PDB file of C-alpha atoms and ligand atoms in Angstrom:
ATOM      1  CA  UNK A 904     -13.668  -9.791  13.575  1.00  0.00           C
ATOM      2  CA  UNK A 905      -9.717  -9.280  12.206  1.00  0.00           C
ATOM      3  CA  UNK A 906      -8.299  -6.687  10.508  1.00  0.00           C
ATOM      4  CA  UNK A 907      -6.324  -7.224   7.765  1.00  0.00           C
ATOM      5  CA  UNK A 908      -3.002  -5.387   6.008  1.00  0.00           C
ATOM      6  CA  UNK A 909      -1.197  -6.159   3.131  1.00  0.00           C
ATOM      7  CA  UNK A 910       0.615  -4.470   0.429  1.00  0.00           C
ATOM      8  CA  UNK A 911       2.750  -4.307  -2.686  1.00  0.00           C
ATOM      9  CA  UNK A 912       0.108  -6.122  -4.532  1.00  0.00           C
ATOM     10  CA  UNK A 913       1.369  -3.753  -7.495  1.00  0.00           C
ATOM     11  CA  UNK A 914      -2.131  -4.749  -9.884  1.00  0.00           C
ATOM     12  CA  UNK A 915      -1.784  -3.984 -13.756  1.00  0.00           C
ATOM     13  CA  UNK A 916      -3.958  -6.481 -15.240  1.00  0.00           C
ATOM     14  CA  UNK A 917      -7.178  -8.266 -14.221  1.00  0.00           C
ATOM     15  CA  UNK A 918      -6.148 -11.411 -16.404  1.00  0.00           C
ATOM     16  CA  UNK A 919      -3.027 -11.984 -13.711  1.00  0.00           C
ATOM     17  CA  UNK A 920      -3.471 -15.183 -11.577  1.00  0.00           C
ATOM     18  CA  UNK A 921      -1.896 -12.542  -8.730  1.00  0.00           C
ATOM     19  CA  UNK A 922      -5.099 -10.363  -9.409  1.00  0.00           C
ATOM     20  CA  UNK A 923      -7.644 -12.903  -9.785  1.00  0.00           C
ATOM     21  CA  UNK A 924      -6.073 -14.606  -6.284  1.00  0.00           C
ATOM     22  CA  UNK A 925      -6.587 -11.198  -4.256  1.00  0.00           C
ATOM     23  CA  UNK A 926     -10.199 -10.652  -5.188  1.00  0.00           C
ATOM     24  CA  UNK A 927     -11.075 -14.306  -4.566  1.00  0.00           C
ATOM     25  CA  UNK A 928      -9.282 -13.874  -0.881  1.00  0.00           C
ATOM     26  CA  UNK A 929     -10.797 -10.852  -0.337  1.00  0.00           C
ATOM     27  CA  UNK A 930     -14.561 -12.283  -1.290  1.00  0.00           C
ATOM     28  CA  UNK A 931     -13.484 -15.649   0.813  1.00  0.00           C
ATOM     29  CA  UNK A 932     -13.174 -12.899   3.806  1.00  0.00           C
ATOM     30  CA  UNK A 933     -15.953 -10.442   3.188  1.00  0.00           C
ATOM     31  CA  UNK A 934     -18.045 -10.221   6.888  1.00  0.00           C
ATOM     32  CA  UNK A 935     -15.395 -10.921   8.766  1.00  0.00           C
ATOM     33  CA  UNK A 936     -13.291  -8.057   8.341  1.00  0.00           C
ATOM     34  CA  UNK A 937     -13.618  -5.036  10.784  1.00  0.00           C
ATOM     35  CA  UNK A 938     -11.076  -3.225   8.317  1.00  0.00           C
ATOM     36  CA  UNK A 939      -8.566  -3.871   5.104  1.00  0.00           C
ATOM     37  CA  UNK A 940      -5.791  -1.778   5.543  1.00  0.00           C
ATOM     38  CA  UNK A 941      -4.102  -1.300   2.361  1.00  0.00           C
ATOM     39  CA  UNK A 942      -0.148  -0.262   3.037  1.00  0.00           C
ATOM     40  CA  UNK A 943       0.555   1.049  -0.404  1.00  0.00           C
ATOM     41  CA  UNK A 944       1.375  -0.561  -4.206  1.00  0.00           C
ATOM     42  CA  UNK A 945      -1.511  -2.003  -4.098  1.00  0.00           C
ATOM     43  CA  UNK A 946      -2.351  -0.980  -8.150  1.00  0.00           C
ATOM     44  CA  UNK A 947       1.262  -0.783 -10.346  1.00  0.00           C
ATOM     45  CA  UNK A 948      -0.197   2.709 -11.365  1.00  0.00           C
ATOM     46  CA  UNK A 949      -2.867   4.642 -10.129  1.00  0.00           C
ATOM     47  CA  UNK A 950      -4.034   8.847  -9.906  1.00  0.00           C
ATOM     48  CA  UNK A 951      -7.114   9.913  -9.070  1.00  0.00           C
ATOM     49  CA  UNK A 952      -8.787  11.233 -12.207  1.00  0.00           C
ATOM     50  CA  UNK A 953     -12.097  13.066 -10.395  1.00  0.00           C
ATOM     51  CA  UNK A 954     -13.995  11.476 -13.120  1.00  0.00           C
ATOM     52  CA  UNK A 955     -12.655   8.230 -14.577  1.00  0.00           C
ATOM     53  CA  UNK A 956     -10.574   5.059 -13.071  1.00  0.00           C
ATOM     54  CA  UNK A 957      -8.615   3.046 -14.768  1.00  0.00           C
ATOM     55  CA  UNK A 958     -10.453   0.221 -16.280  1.00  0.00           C
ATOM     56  CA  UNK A 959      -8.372  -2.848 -15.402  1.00  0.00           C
ATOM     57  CA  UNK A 960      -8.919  -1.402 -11.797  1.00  0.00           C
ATOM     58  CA  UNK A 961     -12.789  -2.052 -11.727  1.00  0.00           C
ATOM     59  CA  UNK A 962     -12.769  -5.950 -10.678  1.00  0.00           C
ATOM     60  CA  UNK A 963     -10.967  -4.811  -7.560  1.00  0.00           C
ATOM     61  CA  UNK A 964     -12.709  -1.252  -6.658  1.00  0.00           C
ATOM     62  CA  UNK A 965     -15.669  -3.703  -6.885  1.00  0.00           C
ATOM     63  CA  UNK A 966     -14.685  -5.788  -4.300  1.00  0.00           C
ATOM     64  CA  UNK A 967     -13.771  -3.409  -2.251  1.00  0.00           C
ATOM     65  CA  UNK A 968     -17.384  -1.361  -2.657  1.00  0.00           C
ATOM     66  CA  UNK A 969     -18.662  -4.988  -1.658  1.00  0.00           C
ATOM     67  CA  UNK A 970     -16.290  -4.942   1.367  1.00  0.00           C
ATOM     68  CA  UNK A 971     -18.048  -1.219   2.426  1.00  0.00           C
ATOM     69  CA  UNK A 972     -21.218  -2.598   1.892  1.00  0.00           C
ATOM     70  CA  UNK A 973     -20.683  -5.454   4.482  1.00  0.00           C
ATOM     71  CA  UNK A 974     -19.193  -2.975   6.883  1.00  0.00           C
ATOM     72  CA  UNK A 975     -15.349  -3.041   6.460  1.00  0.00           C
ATOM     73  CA  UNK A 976     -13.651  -0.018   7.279  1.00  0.00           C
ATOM     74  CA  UNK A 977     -11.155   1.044   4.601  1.00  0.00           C
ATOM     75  CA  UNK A 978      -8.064   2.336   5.329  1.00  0.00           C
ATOM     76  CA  UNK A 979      -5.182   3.475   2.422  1.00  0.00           C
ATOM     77  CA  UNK A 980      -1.357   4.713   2.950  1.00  0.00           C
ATOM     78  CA  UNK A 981      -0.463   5.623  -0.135  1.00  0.00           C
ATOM     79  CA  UNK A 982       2.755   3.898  -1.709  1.00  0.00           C
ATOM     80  CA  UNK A 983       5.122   5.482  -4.217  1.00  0.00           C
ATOM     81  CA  UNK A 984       3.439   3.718  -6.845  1.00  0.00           C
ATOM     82  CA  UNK A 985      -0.432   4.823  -6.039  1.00  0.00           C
ATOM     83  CA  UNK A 986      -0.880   8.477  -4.668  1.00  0.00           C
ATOM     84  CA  UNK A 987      -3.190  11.586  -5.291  1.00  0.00           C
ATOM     85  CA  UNK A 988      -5.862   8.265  -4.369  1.00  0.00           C
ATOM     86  CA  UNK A 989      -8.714  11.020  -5.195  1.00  0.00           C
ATOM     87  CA  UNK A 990     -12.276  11.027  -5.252  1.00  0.00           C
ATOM     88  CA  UNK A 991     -13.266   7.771  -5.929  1.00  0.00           C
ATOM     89  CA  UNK A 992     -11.538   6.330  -2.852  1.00  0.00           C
ATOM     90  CA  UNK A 993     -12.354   9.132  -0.570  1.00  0.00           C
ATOM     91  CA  UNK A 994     -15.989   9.558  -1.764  1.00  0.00           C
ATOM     92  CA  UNK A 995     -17.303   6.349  -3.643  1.00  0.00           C
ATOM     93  CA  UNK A 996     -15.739   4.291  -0.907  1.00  0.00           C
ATOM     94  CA  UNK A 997     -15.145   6.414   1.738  1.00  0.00           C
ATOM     95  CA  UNK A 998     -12.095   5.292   2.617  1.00  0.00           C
ATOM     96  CA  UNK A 999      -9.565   6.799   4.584  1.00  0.00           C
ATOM     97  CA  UNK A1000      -6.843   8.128   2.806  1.00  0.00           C
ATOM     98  CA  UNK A1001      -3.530   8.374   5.232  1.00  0.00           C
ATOM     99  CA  UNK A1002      -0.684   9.989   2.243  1.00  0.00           C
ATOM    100  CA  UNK A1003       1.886   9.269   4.392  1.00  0.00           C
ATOM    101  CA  UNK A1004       1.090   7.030   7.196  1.00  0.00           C
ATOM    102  CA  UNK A1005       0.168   7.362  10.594  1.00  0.00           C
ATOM    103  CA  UNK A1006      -1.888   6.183  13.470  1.00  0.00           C
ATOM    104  CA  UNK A1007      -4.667   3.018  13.780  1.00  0.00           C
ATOM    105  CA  UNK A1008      -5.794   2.109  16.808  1.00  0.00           C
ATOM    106  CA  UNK A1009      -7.374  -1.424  17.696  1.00  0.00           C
ATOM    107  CA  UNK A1010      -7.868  -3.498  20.570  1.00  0.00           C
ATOM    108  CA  UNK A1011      -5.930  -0.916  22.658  1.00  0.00           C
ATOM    109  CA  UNK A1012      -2.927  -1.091  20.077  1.00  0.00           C
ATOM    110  CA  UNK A1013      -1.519   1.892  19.164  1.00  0.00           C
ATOM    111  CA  UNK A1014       0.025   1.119  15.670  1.00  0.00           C
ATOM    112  CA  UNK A1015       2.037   3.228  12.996  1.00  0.00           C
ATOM    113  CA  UNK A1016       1.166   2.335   9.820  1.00  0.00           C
ATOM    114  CA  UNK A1017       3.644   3.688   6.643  1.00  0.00           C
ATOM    115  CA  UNK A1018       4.567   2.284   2.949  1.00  0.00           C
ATOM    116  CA  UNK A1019       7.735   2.006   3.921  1.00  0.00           C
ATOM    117  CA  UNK A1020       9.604   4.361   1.493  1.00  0.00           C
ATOM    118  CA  UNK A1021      10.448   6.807   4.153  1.00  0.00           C
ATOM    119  CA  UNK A1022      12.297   4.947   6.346  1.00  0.00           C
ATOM    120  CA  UNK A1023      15.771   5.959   5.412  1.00  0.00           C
ATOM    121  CA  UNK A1024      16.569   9.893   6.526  1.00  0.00           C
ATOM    122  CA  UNK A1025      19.174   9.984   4.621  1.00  0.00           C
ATOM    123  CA  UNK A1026      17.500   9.532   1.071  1.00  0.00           C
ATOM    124  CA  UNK A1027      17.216  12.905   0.556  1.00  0.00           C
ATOM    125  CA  UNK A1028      16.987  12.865  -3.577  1.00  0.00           C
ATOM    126  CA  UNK A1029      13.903  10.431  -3.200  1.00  0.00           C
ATOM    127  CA  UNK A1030      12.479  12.841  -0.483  1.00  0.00           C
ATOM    128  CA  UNK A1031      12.855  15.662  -2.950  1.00  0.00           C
ATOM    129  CA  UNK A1032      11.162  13.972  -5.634  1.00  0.00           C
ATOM    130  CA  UNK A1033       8.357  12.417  -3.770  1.00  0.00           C
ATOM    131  CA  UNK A1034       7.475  16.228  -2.203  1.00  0.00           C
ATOM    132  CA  UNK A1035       7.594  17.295  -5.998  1.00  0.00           C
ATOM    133  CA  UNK A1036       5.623  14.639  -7.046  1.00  0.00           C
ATOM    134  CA  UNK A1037       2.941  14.548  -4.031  1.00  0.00           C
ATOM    135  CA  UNK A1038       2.893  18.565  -4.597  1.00  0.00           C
ATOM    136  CA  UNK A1039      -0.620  19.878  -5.469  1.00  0.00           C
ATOM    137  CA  UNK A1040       0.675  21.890  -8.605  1.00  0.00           C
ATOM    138  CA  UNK A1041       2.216  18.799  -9.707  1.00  0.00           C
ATOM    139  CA  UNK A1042      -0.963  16.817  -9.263  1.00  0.00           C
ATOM    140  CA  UNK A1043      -3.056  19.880 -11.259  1.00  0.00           C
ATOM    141  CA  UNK A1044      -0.499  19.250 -14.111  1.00  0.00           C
ATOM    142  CA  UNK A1045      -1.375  15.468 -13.953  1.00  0.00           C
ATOM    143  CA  UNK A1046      -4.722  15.532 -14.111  1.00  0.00           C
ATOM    144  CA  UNK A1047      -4.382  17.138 -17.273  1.00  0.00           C
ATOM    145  CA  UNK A1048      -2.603  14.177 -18.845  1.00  0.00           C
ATOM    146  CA  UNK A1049      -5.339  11.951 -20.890  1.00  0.00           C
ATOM    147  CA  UNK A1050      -5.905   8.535 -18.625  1.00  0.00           C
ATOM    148  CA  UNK A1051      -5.271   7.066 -21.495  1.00  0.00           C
ATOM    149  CA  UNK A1052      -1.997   8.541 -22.231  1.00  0.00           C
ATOM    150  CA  UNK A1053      -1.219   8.350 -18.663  1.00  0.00           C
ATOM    151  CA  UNK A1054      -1.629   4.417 -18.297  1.00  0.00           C
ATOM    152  CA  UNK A1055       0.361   4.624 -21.079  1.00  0.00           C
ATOM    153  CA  UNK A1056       3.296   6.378 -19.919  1.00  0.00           C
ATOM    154  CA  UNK A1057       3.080   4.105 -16.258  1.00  0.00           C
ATOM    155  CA  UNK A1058       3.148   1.020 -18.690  1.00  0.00           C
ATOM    156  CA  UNK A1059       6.270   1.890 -20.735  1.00  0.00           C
ATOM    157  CA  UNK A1060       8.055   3.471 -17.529  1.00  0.00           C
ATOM    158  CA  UNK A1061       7.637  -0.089 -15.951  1.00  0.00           C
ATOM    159  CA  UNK A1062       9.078  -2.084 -19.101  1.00  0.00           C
ATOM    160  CA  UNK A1063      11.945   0.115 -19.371  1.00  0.00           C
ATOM    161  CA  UNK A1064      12.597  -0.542 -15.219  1.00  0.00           C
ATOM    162  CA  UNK A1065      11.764  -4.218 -15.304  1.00  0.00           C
ATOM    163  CA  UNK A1066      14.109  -4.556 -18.298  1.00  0.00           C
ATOM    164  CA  UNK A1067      16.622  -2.619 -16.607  1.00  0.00           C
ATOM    165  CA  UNK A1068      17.073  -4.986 -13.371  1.00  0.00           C
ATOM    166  CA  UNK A1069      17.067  -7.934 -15.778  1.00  0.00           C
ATOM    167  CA  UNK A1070      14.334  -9.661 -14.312  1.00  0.00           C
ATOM    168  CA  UNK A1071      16.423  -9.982 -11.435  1.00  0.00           C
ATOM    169  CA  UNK A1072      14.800  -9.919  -7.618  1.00  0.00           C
ATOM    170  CA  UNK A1073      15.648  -6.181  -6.696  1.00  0.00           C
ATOM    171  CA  UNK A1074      13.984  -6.803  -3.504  1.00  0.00           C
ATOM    172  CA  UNK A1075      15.800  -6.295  -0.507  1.00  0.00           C
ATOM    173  CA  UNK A1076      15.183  -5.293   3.732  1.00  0.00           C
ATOM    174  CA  UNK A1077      17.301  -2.532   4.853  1.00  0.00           C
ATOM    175  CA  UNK A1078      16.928  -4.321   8.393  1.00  0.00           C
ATOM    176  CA  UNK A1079      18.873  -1.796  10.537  1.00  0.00           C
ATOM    177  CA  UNK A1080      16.998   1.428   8.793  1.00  0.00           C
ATOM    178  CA  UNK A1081      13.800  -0.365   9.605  1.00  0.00           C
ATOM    179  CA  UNK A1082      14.082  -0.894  12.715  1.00  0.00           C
ATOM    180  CA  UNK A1083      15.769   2.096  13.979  1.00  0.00           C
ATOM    181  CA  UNK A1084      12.641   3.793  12.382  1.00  0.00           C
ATOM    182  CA  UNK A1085      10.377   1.010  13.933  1.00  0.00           C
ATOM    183  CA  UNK A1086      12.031   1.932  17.856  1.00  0.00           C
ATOM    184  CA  UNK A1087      11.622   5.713  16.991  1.00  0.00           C
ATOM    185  CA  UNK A1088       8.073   5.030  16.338  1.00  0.00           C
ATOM    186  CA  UNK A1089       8.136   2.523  19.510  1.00  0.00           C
ATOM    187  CA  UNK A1090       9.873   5.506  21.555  1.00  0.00           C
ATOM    188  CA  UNK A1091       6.876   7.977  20.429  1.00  0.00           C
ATOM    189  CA  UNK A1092       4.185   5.529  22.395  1.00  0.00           C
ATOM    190  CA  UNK A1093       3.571   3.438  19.140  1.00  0.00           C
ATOM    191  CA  UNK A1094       3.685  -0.827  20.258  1.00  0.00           C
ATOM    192  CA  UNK A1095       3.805  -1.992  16.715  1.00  0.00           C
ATOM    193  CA  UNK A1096       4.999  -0.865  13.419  1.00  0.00           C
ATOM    194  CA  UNK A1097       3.927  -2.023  10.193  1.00  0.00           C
ATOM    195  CA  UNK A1098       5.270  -1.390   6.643  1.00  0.00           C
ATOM    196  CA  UNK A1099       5.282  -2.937   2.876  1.00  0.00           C
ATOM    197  CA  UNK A1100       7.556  -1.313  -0.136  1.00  0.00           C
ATOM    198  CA  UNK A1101      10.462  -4.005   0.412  1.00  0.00           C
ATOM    199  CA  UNK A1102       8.575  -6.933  -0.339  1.00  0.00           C
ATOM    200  CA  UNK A1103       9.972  -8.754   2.191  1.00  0.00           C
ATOM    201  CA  UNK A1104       8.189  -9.971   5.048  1.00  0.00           C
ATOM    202  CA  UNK A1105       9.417  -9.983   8.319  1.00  0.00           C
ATOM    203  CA  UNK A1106       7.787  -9.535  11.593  1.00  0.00           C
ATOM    204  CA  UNK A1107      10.250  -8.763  14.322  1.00  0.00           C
ATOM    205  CA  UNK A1108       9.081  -8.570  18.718  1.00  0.00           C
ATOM    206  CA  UNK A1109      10.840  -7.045  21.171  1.00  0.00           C
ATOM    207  CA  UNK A1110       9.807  -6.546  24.556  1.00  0.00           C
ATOM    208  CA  UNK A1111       6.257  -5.489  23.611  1.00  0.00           C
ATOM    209  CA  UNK A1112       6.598  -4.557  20.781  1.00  0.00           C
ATOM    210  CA  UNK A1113       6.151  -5.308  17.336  1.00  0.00           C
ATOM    211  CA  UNK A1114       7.428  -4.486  14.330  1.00  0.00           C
ATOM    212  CA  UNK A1115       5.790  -6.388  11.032  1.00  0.00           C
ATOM    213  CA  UNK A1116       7.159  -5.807   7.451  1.00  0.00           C
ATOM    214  CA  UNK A1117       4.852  -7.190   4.813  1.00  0.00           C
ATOM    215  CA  UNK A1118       5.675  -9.172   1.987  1.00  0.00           C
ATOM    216  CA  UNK A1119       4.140  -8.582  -1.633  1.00  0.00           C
ATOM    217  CA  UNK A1120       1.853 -10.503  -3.803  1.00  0.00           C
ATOM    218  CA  UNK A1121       3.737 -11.967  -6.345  1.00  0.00           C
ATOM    219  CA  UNK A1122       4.958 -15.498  -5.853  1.00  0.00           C
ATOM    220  CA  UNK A1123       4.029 -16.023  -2.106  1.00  0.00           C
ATOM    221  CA  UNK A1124       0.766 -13.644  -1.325  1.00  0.00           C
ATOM    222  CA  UNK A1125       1.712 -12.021   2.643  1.00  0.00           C
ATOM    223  CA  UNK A1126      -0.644 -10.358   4.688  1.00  0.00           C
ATOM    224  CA  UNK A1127      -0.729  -9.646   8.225  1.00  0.00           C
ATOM    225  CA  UNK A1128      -3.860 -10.470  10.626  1.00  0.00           C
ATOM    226  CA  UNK A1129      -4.808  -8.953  13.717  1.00  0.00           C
ATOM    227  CA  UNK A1130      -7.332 -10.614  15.802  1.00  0.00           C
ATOM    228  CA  UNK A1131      -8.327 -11.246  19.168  1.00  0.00           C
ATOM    229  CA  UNK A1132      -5.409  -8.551  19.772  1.00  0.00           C
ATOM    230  CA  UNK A1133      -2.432 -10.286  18.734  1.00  0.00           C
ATOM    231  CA  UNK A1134      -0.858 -10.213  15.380  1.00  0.00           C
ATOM    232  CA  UNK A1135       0.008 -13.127  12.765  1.00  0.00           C
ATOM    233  CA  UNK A1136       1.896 -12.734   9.312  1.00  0.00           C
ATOM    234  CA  UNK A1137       1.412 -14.964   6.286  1.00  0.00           C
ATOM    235  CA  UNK A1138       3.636 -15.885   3.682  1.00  0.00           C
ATOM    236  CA  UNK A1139       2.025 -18.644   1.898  1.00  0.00           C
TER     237      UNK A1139
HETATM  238 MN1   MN B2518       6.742   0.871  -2.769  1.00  0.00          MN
END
């Protein structure tokens, strides 16, 4: 049995080859996952409505129902992009919901998952913002916003950025931040580290450790596998 993490699959539309590609690989796996741990980004928008989901998110809540079913254990960070998961994750799937990382244990591994967006301590306007926007008075006023009128809003916020960087690749590691936050972790009793939000991947060993940063979804799908105790990353 593996386990399997990936990230920054950032889903808007079920008509994307990106989309269609992740719910074929994740049916191509289904029984031979122990767990899918899902570092964050994984849907371009998402909040927890405690009645309604989004409807271009039903191909993939499917598959990951179908995952349950055949006895993968589901585990969610949330990422900057997907938070206040909700109901439907905790209860219809009963996954478990870590909102800002933390510990996994397999095989004797003692690993610290995170998104990634908290690596850098001194980032302290995007720390401010993400405590108002994670607040539960903040997510009270949200869930008043119509879904529709929210997917709305996520959509136009996401032109305006994309047109904004020009279509150029924003993506970049900040190597040193990562891994003086991966040894911290390391120094705490963690042996491996693994993030997304850079959409980079990099997996990094030292001494026994491990630090893996995962890619995205976009051009080259990454993913990280852990099986028979050691770890591989994909970039393909
Ligand atoms: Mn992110």
């Amino acid at each position: 049995m593996k386990d399997l993490f990936l990230a920054d699959t950032h889903l808007v539309d079920p008509r994307d080859e990106r989309y269609s590609r992740l719910l074929t690989f994740l049916d191509e796996n289904r029984g031979q996952l122990r767990s899918l741990v899902m570092l964050g980004d994984i849907f371009d928008f998402w909040i927890g409505y405690r009645h309604c989901v989004f409807s271009a998110y039903i191909p993939l809540l499917e598959s990951l129902r179908r995952l349950s079913e055949a006895g993968t254990e589901l585990v969610f960070v949330e990422g900057n992009h997907d938070f206040h998961l909700g109901p439907y994750f905790r209860d219809t799937l009963g996954c478990r919901i870590l909102p800002d990382g933390g510990c996994l244990e397999r095989d004797g591994r003692k690993i610290f998952i995170a998104h990634g967006d908290l690596i850098n301590p001194r980032d302290q306007g995007y720390r401010l913002l993400r405590r108002f926007l994670r607040h539960n008075w903040t997510r009270h006023l949200m869930m008043m916003i119509p879904p529709d009128s929210a997917w709305r809003i996520a959509r136009w916020a996401s032109a305006k950025s994309a047109r904004k960087n020009g279509g150029r690749d924003r993506h970049r590691l900040p190597r040193e931040d990562l891994l003086a936050f991966a040894r911290s972790r390391f120094s705490e009793g963690y042996d491996t580290v693994i993030t997304g939000h850079f959409h980079v991947p990099l997996m990094h060993r030292e001494k026994r450790h491990t630090l893996i940063a995962l890619g995205d979804w976009s051009t080259k799908p990454s993913y990280a596998i852990l099986e028979n105790g050691d770890f591989t990353l994909y970039s393909c």
